[in-house]
Amino acid sequence: MFSCWIKKSCKIFQKRVFFPFYNLKISRASGHVERFADWMVKDLKTGDCFRADHLIKNSIEKLLADKKTTADLKNELQDVLARLEGFDDKDMQAVISKYKFKSPITGNDLSEPVAFNLMFPTQIGPTGDFKAYLRPETAQGIFVNFKRLLEFNQSKLPFAAAQIGQGFRNEISPRQGLIRVREFTMCEIEHFVDPTDKSHPKFKKVADHVLTLFSACNQMDGNPAKEWKIGDAVTQGVVNNETLGYYMARCHQYLLKVGVDPRRLRFRQHLANEMAHYAQDCWDAEILTSYGWIECVGNADRACYDLRQHYKATNVKLVAEKVLPAAKNIDVVEAAPVMNILGKEFRQSAKKIQTVLSQLTPEQLAEVELELATNKLYNLKIDSETYPLTDKMLAVKKYSKTVYVEEIEPSVIEPSYGIGRVMYAVLEHAFRQREGDEQRCFLVLPPLVAPIKCSVLPISNNVVFEPIIELVREELARYDLSHKVDDSGNAIGRRYARTDEIGIPFGITIDFESEQKPHTVTLRHAESMQQIRLEISEVGRLLSDLSTGRQQWSDAQAKYPKFEANSDE
């Protein structure tokens, strides 16, 4: 029994979750085949391709930097730049024509913008009959497993599922390092919630959290971003609902915690004509870097779109049930096809006809009933095919029934993190230069995310320090602290600089005073270059607390004596 279950479960998870591709049916159901595209322009002579919005943005920025550009034209261009995210192909063509933008490489004329689908098509298996796409997002793997996830949560809403994995997008012009690539790591959370109640039980904990919001209204009016308490933003309708607001606040807290500069972080709302095909409201966490404002996290209310689309494709209801406070009678209208007649007439298409009929709305069924009563015939259109259904093949059934539960199509709130972009922004924001010595560069990574928590640096490579180095390493290992030993013969100041360059936040220095019992060492803070002295037996717990945020460097300075280094750093 167990072997059958594990075989079945593994098969489902391999096909639906972990493999980095979606089959053609999933991609079509999600809407990515038809609508996942960017606008592209071509050099009319060389055929070089450019993403239209990026070309316009770069061309405008060059004009703004040109001293010959008049003040009136600059204001006009800045207005275009503010509204660029919401432009369609006609708007972009109008801008390219008006300002006579050319190919940035050759100066040649450009084609009109055309839609370019961003998914990578592929074929699975030796025959190539199984068509698929490399997944542009991880979310669809969660949606197709919705019923299992709902069952795991005791069939109750709300609940959330998270996934991390590779995404693939056939970018028109990948560039800017980690900012725009064709393969990337992403994290996505799918929070399923009752569409009539998008409150969040923990929202009060973040209601006073302040975010910089660049709303759609401010973008259209040319006004700057504004600081809001997220509670006020939800109450006043700037942010659609509590659950979306909660995830925006938590996203903000996360980005600050990993090292993003709060002065260079904002949430920009998608304009109506920019909104993704599934979203009711969407706020991108954008971080200011040397490349400008870059989208690093998308927080979207996907409504019921995805589950509804998969239901249409499979005829498997992806719904939750809500217990009603009291039983109620409802009127039911449904199609009643006569399958034995349909099977004889339409053979293999009969099942498809049954599926489509079962998905008709009450309004559509009223139209079917009228056609059957008037003409004894209803022409059912499925894709490009038309199926004539007579009154002997189909009837419209009406009846009343008592229900105790209500079916709900859950809405989905989705935070989607681009890990490469977040990492790039953190590294750029962490870059520093020592005051008075611009050649001496270093990284100020928060201890929480620094891959190496501390360095171990004996004052020299004298063999007398080896037993003490081992004591320090054992103490650090007790607290699972990653560390790097540098016992080369270089000057201690040079070794400090080396560890600062790679973002190690703390350094343990072993000197001749460390030989005395109880053995002591100095702990150096890389950003401030200040040091304290403490016993080896205390250094592990202190570093663990500093690395997890339980203590700050100022707390350690208040507790332990300051150490003045004699070496020139």
XYZ file of C-alpha atoms in Angstrom:
569
model
C 0.000 0.000 0.000
C 2.733 2.462 0.991
C 4.826 1.687 -2.093
C 1.817 2.384 -4.342
C 1.122 5.649 -2.533
C 4.728 6.878 -2.667
C 4.999 5.935 -6.346
C 1.830 7.879 -7.143
C 2.881 10.885 -5.046
C 6.369 11.024 -6.542
C 4.912 10.850 -10.037
C 2.598 13.772 -9.328
C 5.288 15.931 -7.746
C 7.831 15.184 -10.472
C 5.436 16.183 -13.213
C 3.780 19.111 -11.526
C 6.190 20.776 -9.152
C 9.895 20.174 -9.504
C 10.456 19.834 -13.244
C 11.241 23.297 -14.669
C 8.746 23.081 -17.518
C 4.992 23.223 -18.032
C 3.198 21.151 -20.626
C 1.265 22.904 -23.372
C -2.110 22.501 -21.621
C -0.890 24.137 -18.396
C 0.751 27.001 -20.305
C -2.410 27.624 -22.308
C -4.657 27.416 -19.258
C -2.505 29.920 -17.361
C -2.716 32.416 -20.228
C 1.029 32.570 -20.804
C 0.914 31.240 -24.375
C -1.350 34.057 -25.546
C -0.416 36.964 -23.292
C 3.071 36.586 -21.788
C 4.896 38.974 -24.115
C 6.935 42.182 -24.379
C 6.893 44.757 -27.172
C 9.886 44.455 -29.500
C 11.280 46.691 -32.264
C 13.819 45.746 -34.944
C 16.579 47.590 -36.753
C 15.141 47.660 -40.293
C 18.542 47.074 -41.898
C 20.504 44.797 -39.554
C 17.604 42.979 -37.863
C 18.930 43.733 -34.351
C 16.120 43.429 -31.798
C 15.395 45.730 -28.879
C 12.786 45.787 -26.157
C 10.716 48.828 -27.077
C 10.171 50.314 -23.608
C 13.865 49.981 -22.725
C 14.921 51.619 -25.988
C 12.558 54.540 -25.355
C 13.748 54.920 -21.761
C 17.446 54.898 -22.706
C 16.866 57.326 -25.587
C 14.954 59.728 -23.332
C 17.661 59.584 -20.658
C 20.264 60.563 -23.273
C 18.153 63.547 -24.325
C 17.663 64.594 -20.696
C 21.432 64.503 -20.161
C 22.052 66.593 -23.294
C 22.657 70.278 -22.447
C 21.106 71.307 -25.781
C 17.697 69.905 -24.806
C 15.303 72.726 -23.906
C 13.550 72.924 -20.544
C 10.118 72.455 -22.155
C 11.264 69.347 -24.002
C 12.811 67.947 -20.810
C 9.513 68.366 -18.963
C 7.701 66.657 -21.832
C 10.176 63.764 -21.866
C 9.990 63.328 -18.094
C 6.205 63.071 -18.390
C 6.612 60.342 -21.035
C 9.091 58.539 -18.790
C 6.666 58.629 -15.848
C 3.891 57.025 -17.951
C 6.059 54.636 -19.978
C 5.218 51.539 -17.917
C 1.583 51.790 -19.018
C 2.192 52.236 -22.750
C 0.874 49.788 -25.332
C 2.328 49.251 -28.817
C 0.534 52.253 -30.332
C 1.732 54.587 -27.572
C 5.319 53.389 -28.005
C 5.187 53.784 -31.778
C 3.865 57.325 -31.342
C 6.792 58.215 -29.045
C 9.385 56.619 -31.351
C 7.981 58.497 -34.345
C 7.545 61.843 -32.573
C 11.080 62.006 -31.176
C 12.656 60.154 -34.124
C 14.330 57.493 -31.997
C 16.723 55.250 -33.927
C 18.626 52.016 -33.342
C 21.117 52.701 -30.518
C 23.760 50.605 -32.312
C 23.568 51.720 -35.945
C 21.298 54.758 -35.988
C 18.995 53.019 -38.479
C 15.202 53.302 -38.544
C 13.137 50.973 -36.366
C 10.143 48.761 -37.107
C 6.798 49.175 -35.392
C 6.537 47.361 -32.032
C 5.437 43.723 -32.233
C 4.536 41.306 -29.426
C 7.268 38.788 -28.578
C 6.345 35.815 -26.356
C 8.871 35.363 -23.559
C 8.510 31.597 -23.047
C 11.061 29.034 -24.234
C 9.311 26.267 -26.242
C 10.752 22.774 -25.944
C 9.930 19.157 -26.794
C 10.041 16.305 -24.298
C 10.986 12.724 -25.119
C 12.629 11.072 -28.133
C 9.635 11.490 -30.451
C 9.138 15.175 -29.680
C 5.374 14.672 -29.464
C 5.141 16.107 -25.948
C 5.288 19.887 -26.359
C 6.114 22.036 -23.370
C 7.572 25.349 -22.262
C 10.298 26.122 -19.767
C 8.340 27.671 -16.935
C 8.346 31.483 -16.758
C 7.238 31.276 -13.114
C 6.887 28.601 -10.434
C 3.307 29.485 -9.469
C 1.472 27.132 -11.834
C 2.955 24.102 -10.074
C 1.179 25.254 -6.924
C -2.140 25.867 -8.678
C -2.351 22.413 -10.239
C -1.727 20.918 -6.781
C -4.383 23.114 -5.156
C -6.679 20.245 -4.130
C -3.874 18.424 -2.310
C -2.741 21.602 -0.577
C -6.308 22.387 0.483
C -6.687 18.871 1.868
C -3.408 19.280 3.776
C -4.873 22.416 5.397
C -7.992 20.499 6.499
C -9.988 22.035 3.609
C -9.944 25.469 5.248
C -9.201 28.942 3.905
C -7.000 30.920 4.081
C -3.745 29.040 3.569
C -0.506 29.636 1.708
C 2.077 27.604 -0.186
C 5.613 28.722 -1.015
C 8.054 27.518 -3.639
C 11.576 28.404 -4.734
C 12.984 27.363 -8.091
C 14.329 28.327 -11.489
C 12.371 30.443 -13.957
C 13.149 30.940 -17.636
C 12.227 33.887 -19.842
C 13.361 34.432 -23.410
C 14.348 38.055 -22.843
C 14.639 40.191 -25.973
C 17.877 41.836 -24.883
C 19.316 40.423 -21.631
C 21.877 42.733 -20.047
C 22.754 44.610 -16.864
C 24.407 41.680 -15.091
C 21.946 39.907 -12.784
C 19.171 42.394 -13.517
C 17.823 40.908 -16.751
C 18.767 37.307 -17.520
C 17.119 34.362 -19.239
C 17.470 31.960 -16.301
C 16.937 33.088 -12.738
C 15.956 31.948 -9.251
C 12.612 33.062 -7.915
C 10.585 32.574 -4.732
C 6.805 32.694 -4.854
C 4.109 32.519 -2.194
C 0.523 31.744 -3.200
C -1.874 32.823 -0.445
C -5.380 31.453 -1.075
C -8.149 33.512 0.497
C -11.936 33.914 0.438
C -12.598 36.605 -2.236
C -15.343 38.110 -0.052
C -13.029 38.413 2.968
C -9.434 39.425 2.245
C -8.673 40.454 5.810
C -5.533 39.089 7.455
C -5.361 37.988 11.121
C -1.882 39.514 11.580
C -2.518 42.784 9.746
C -2.780 44.787 12.980
C 0.836 43.885 13.757
C 2.054 45.698 10.638
C -0.644 48.399 10.291
C 1.699 51.149 11.553
C 4.594 50.085 9.332
C 5.591 52.960 7.010
C 6.229 52.297 3.314
C 7.051 54.590 0.406
C 4.180 54.129 -2.060
C 4.218 55.349 -5.667
C 0.546 54.989 -6.517
C -0.931 54.868 -10.012
C -2.569 58.269 -9.434
C 0.744 59.871 -8.483
C 2.398 58.384 -11.558
C -0.289 59.699 -13.907
C -0.268 63.144 -12.261
C 3.528 63.361 -12.244
C 3.692 63.517 -8.440
C 6.457 61.838 -6.396
C 6.099 58.774 -4.185
C 4.643 59.341 -0.724
C 5.138 57.707 2.670
C 2.114 55.840 4.026
C 1.302 53.735 7.025
C 0.136 50.520 5.404
C -2.975 50.529 7.617
C -3.978 53.959 6.305
C -3.217 52.929 2.713
C -5.600 49.956 2.986
C -8.308 51.947 4.796
C -8.253 54.687 2.135
C -8.269 52.214 -0.756
C -4.778 52.964 -2.055
C -3.885 49.302 -1.459
C -6.668 46.888 -2.400
C -6.967 44.751 0.738
C -5.432 43.732 4.061
C -3.781 40.542 2.842
C -2.004 42.337 0.006
C -1.013 45.115 2.416
C 0.271 42.580 4.948
C 2.561 40.934 2.406
C 3.803 44.336 1.206
C 4.749 45.257 4.778
C 6.465 41.923 5.359
C 8.277 42.281 2.034
C 9.505 45.716 3.159
C 10.696 44.314 6.486
C 12.504 41.471 4.726
C 14.299 43.734 2.252
C 15.486 46.044 5.032
C 16.657 43.071 7.066
C 18.822 41.674 4.254
C 20.493 45.038 3.678
C 18.482 47.173 1.245
C 18.803 50.910 1.926
C 15.322 52.157 2.991
C 15.948 55.498 1.226
C 16.302 53.614 -2.061
C 13.231 51.402 -1.746
C 9.681 52.081 -2.896
C 6.502 50.235 -3.887
C 5.161 51.233 -7.312
C 1.572 50.405 -8.250
C 0.908 49.021 -11.721
C -1.128 51.279 -13.977
C -4.449 49.911 -15.246
C -3.163 49.217 -18.771
C 0.105 47.844 -17.414
C -1.508 45.322 -15.077
C -0.642 41.678 -15.660
C -3.414 39.644 -17.274
C -4.348 37.987 -13.967
C -3.981 40.853 -11.492
C -6.601 43.027 -9.771
C -3.964 45.082 -7.975
C -0.195 44.884 -8.094
C 2.624 46.682 -6.294
C 6.245 46.152 -7.289
C 8.967 46.584 -4.691
C 11.487 48.649 -6.650
C 15.054 49.292 -5.531
C 17.195 52.177 -6.772
C 20.564 51.017 -8.123
C 23.127 52.339 -10.593
C 20.800 50.952 -13.295
C 17.895 53.051 -11.997
C 14.764 51.737 -10.278
C 14.562 47.976 -10.767
C 11.627 45.697 -9.930
C 12.752 43.072 -7.411
C 9.500 41.811 -5.871
C 5.988 41.725 -7.301
C 3.030 41.707 -4.889
C -0.110 40.881 -6.872
C -3.753 40.112 -6.212
C -4.315 37.472 -8.905
C -8.033 37.185 -8.039
C -9.606 33.833 -9.038
C -8.053 33.810 -12.500
C -5.618 30.895 -12.284
C -7.826 28.329 -10.560
C -10.719 29.251 -12.828
C -8.578 28.834 -15.955
C -7.347 25.404 -14.855
C -10.940 24.377 -14.118
C -11.951 25.381 -17.648
C -9.080 23.360 -19.094
C -9.629 20.190 -17.027
C -13.263 20.374 -15.836
C -11.940 19.620 -12.338
C -13.322 22.122 -9.844
C -10.594 23.866 -7.858
C -12.755 25.279 -5.097
C -12.997 25.366 -1.324
C -16.157 24.849 0.722
C -17.485 27.264 3.301
C -19.981 26.072 5.914
C -23.093 28.259 5.901
C -24.492 29.551 9.207
C -27.882 28.101 8.186
C -29.133 25.862 5.400
C -30.620 27.606 2.383
C -32.518 26.671 -0.751
C -31.006 27.578 -4.109
C -32.262 27.357 -7.672
C -30.044 25.282 -9.937
C -29.862 25.598 -13.714
C -27.665 23.116 -15.565
C -27.192 21.521 -18.950
C -28.410 17.917 -19.247
C -26.775 16.368 -22.334
C -27.957 12.941 -23.511
C -24.564 11.278 -23.720
C -25.524 8.154 -25.674
C -26.906 10.300 -28.512
C -23.990 12.747 -28.339
C -21.541 9.845 -28.440
C -23.093 8.374 -31.573
C -23.237 11.748 -33.331
C -19.935 13.347 -32.325
C -17.869 10.374 -31.137
C -14.546 11.578 -29.662
C -15.807 15.164 -29.354
C -18.704 14.154 -27.075
C -16.654 14.419 -23.884
C -15.368 17.864 -24.877
C -18.935 19.017 -25.573
C -20.053 17.735 -22.159
C -17.198 19.617 -20.459
C -18.035 22.927 -22.143
C -21.756 22.545 -21.412
C -21.047 21.948 -17.717
C -19.189 25.276 -17.545
C -21.953 27.447 -19.033
C -23.266 30.238 -16.812
C -26.990 30.603 -15.963
C -27.198 33.477 -18.480
C -25.699 31.305 -21.222
C -28.018 28.420 -20.320
C -31.010 30.745 -20.650
C -29.862 31.500 -24.195
C -29.476 27.761 -24.896
C -32.989 27.085 -23.579
C -34.449 29.824 -25.775
C -32.682 28.534 -28.895
C -33.837 24.963 -28.267
C -37.433 26.081 -27.675
C -37.492 28.288 -30.772
C -35.383 26.413 -33.328
C -35.055 22.932 -31.793
C -31.312 23.483 -32.316
C -28.388 25.123 -30.544
C -25.031 25.659 -32.254
C -22.279 25.197 -29.686
C -18.976 26.807 -30.649
C -15.757 25.344 -29.263
C -12.613 27.045 -30.553
C -13.025 27.030 -34.356
C -15.536 24.154 -34.427
C -19.349 24.375 -34.338
C -21.468 21.484 -33.005
C -25.232 21.523 -33.828
C -27.095 20.198 -30.780
C -30.759 19.256 -31.189
C -33.390 19.190 -28.447
C -33.010 15.396 -28.402
C -29.330 15.708 -27.534
C -29.612 18.445 -24.927
C -32.030 19.854 -22.361
C -31.782 22.574 -19.739
C -32.628 21.249 -16.299
C -34.001 23.447 -13.488
C -34.572 22.440 -9.892
C -34.196 23.588 -6.290
C -31.997 22.051 -3.634
C -31.011 22.658 -0.028
C -27.336 23.398 0.592
C -25.360 23.506 3.810
C -22.034 24.581 2.346
C -21.045 27.143 -0.256
C -18.412 26.617 -2.925
C -15.753 29.324 -3.085
C -13.310 30.051 -5.884
C -10.353 31.330 -3.831
C -8.564 34.527 -4.708
C -4.779 34.406 -4.713
C -2.386 36.971 -3.258
C 1.103 36.384 -4.631
C 4.425 37.868 -3.526
C 7.059 36.907 -6.131
C 10.746 37.519 -5.368
C 13.522 37.753 -7.955
C 16.448 36.474 -5.898
C 19.196 37.579 -8.299
C 17.904 41.140 -8.371
C 17.562 41.327 -4.595
C 21.109 39.989 -4.198
C 22.480 42.508 -6.684
C 20.728 45.406 -4.921
C 21.984 44.249 -1.514
C 25.570 44.022 -2.773
C 25.425 47.450 -4.418
C 23.892 49.059 -1.329
C 26.494 47.338 0.854
C 29.429 48.774 -1.113
C 31.469 51.348 0.843
C 34.743 53.271 0.633
C 36.820 54.141 3.687
C 36.736 57.832 4.500
C 39.991 59.423 3.401
C 41.050 56.334 1.430
C 38.784 55.817 -1.593
C 40.909 52.920 -2.829
C 39.981 50.909 0.261
C 36.585 49.394 -0.556
C 34.508 47.067 1.590
C 31.038 45.528 1.906
C 28.724 46.161 4.849
C 26.582 43.027 4.725
C 24.110 42.513 7.579
C 25.461 39.715 9.807
C 22.185 37.843 9.260
C 22.917 37.280 5.542
C 26.715 37.430 5.449
C 27.874 34.001 4.184
C 30.928 34.117 6.474
C 30.151 35.511 9.924
C 33.669 36.185 11.106
C 37.348 35.849 10.325
C 39.961 34.426 12.685
C 43.205 36.396 12.471
C 46.294 35.606 14.565
C 48.493 38.697 14.888
C 51.266 36.723 13.192
C 51.921 33.203 11.923
C 53.801 32.272 15.087
C 53.210 28.595 16.017
C 52.335 29.569 19.605
C 48.941 30.761 18.329
C 47.915 27.407 16.831
C 46.351 25.938 20.038
C 44.426 29.186 20.594
C 43.201 29.194 16.989
C 41.882 25.685 17.567
C 40.067 26.798 20.741
C 38.417 29.636 18.822
C 37.379 27.325 15.982
C 35.836 24.844 18.421
C 33.882 27.660 20.096
C 32.560 28.913 16.748
C 31.663 25.378 15.650
C 29.531 24.942 18.781
C 27.248 27.700 17.465
C 27.442 26.664 13.783
C 29.145 29.930 12.851
C 30.832 29.979 9.453
C 34.317 31.471 9.675
C 37.546 31.955 7.753
C 41.042 31.609 9.207
C 43.731 33.845 7.710
C 47.071 32.959 9.299
C 49.247 34.250 6.463
C 52.279 36.329 7.265
C 50.836 39.593 5.943
C 50.363 42.614 8.158
C 47.185 42.470 10.245
C 45.858 45.675 8.634
C 46.138 44.145 5.172
C 44.312 41.033 6.347
C 41.552 43.152 7.908
C 41.129 44.883 4.539
C 40.917 41.537 2.722
C 38.112 40.267 4.934
C 36.302 43.616 4.774
C 36.315 43.430 0.962
C 34.311 40.193 0.957
C 31.737 41.372 3.496
C 32.800 39.494 6.650
C 31.140 41.593 9.388
C 33.349 40.572 12.329
C 36.962 39.640 12.909
C 38.485 37.749 15.842
C 42.093 38.773 16.472
C 44.455 36.548 18.454
C 47.430 38.419 19.920
C 50.108 37.704 22.500
C 47.750 38.700 25.307
C 45.548 35.778 24.209
C 48.159 33.336 25.597
C 47.334 34.377 29.153
C 44.601 32.546 31.038
C 41.714 32.952 30.820
C 42.318 33.142 27.058
C 40.943 36.323 25.520
C 40.637 37.668 21.979
C 39.519 40.906 20.386
C 36.364 41.146 18.298
C 36.454 43.729 15.510
C 33.409 45.318 13.864
C 34.225 45.702 10.163
C 32.060 48.756 9.450
C 33.268 50.922 12.344
C 36.678 49.186 12.781
C 36.116 49.341 16.556
C 37.192 46.423 18.765
C 36.269 44.940 22.116
C 38.056 42.345 24.237
C 36.382 39.233 25.662
C 37.072 35.656 26.682
C 37.071 32.928 24.052
C 34.325 31.114 25.972
C 32.000 34.089 25.361
C 32.759 34.828 21.729
C 30.567 32.084 20.223
C 27.343 33.115 21.959
C 27.985 36.812 21.299
C 28.602 36.248 17.582
C 25.523 34.041 17.375
C 23.427 36.814 18.941
C 24.947 39.449 16.651
C 24.366 37.279 13.586
C 20.698 36.643 14.348
C 19.898 40.190 15.471
C 19.297 39.304 19.116
C 22.027 41.831 19.968
C 23.475 44.856 18.183
C 27.108 45.932 18.107
C 26.257 48.809 20.477
C 25.036 46.236 23.037
C 28.360 44.397 22.836
C 30.293 47.664 23.233
C 28.320 48.498 26.362
C 29.092 45.104 27.922
C 32.764 44.520 27.042
C 35.850 46.737 27.364
C 37.003 48.645 24.313
C 40.294 47.588 22.732
C 42.538 50.141 21.009
C 44.452 48.538 18.149
C 48.105 49.468 17.837
C 48.321 48.400 14.187
C 47.550 50.854 11.441
C 44.340 49.795 9.754
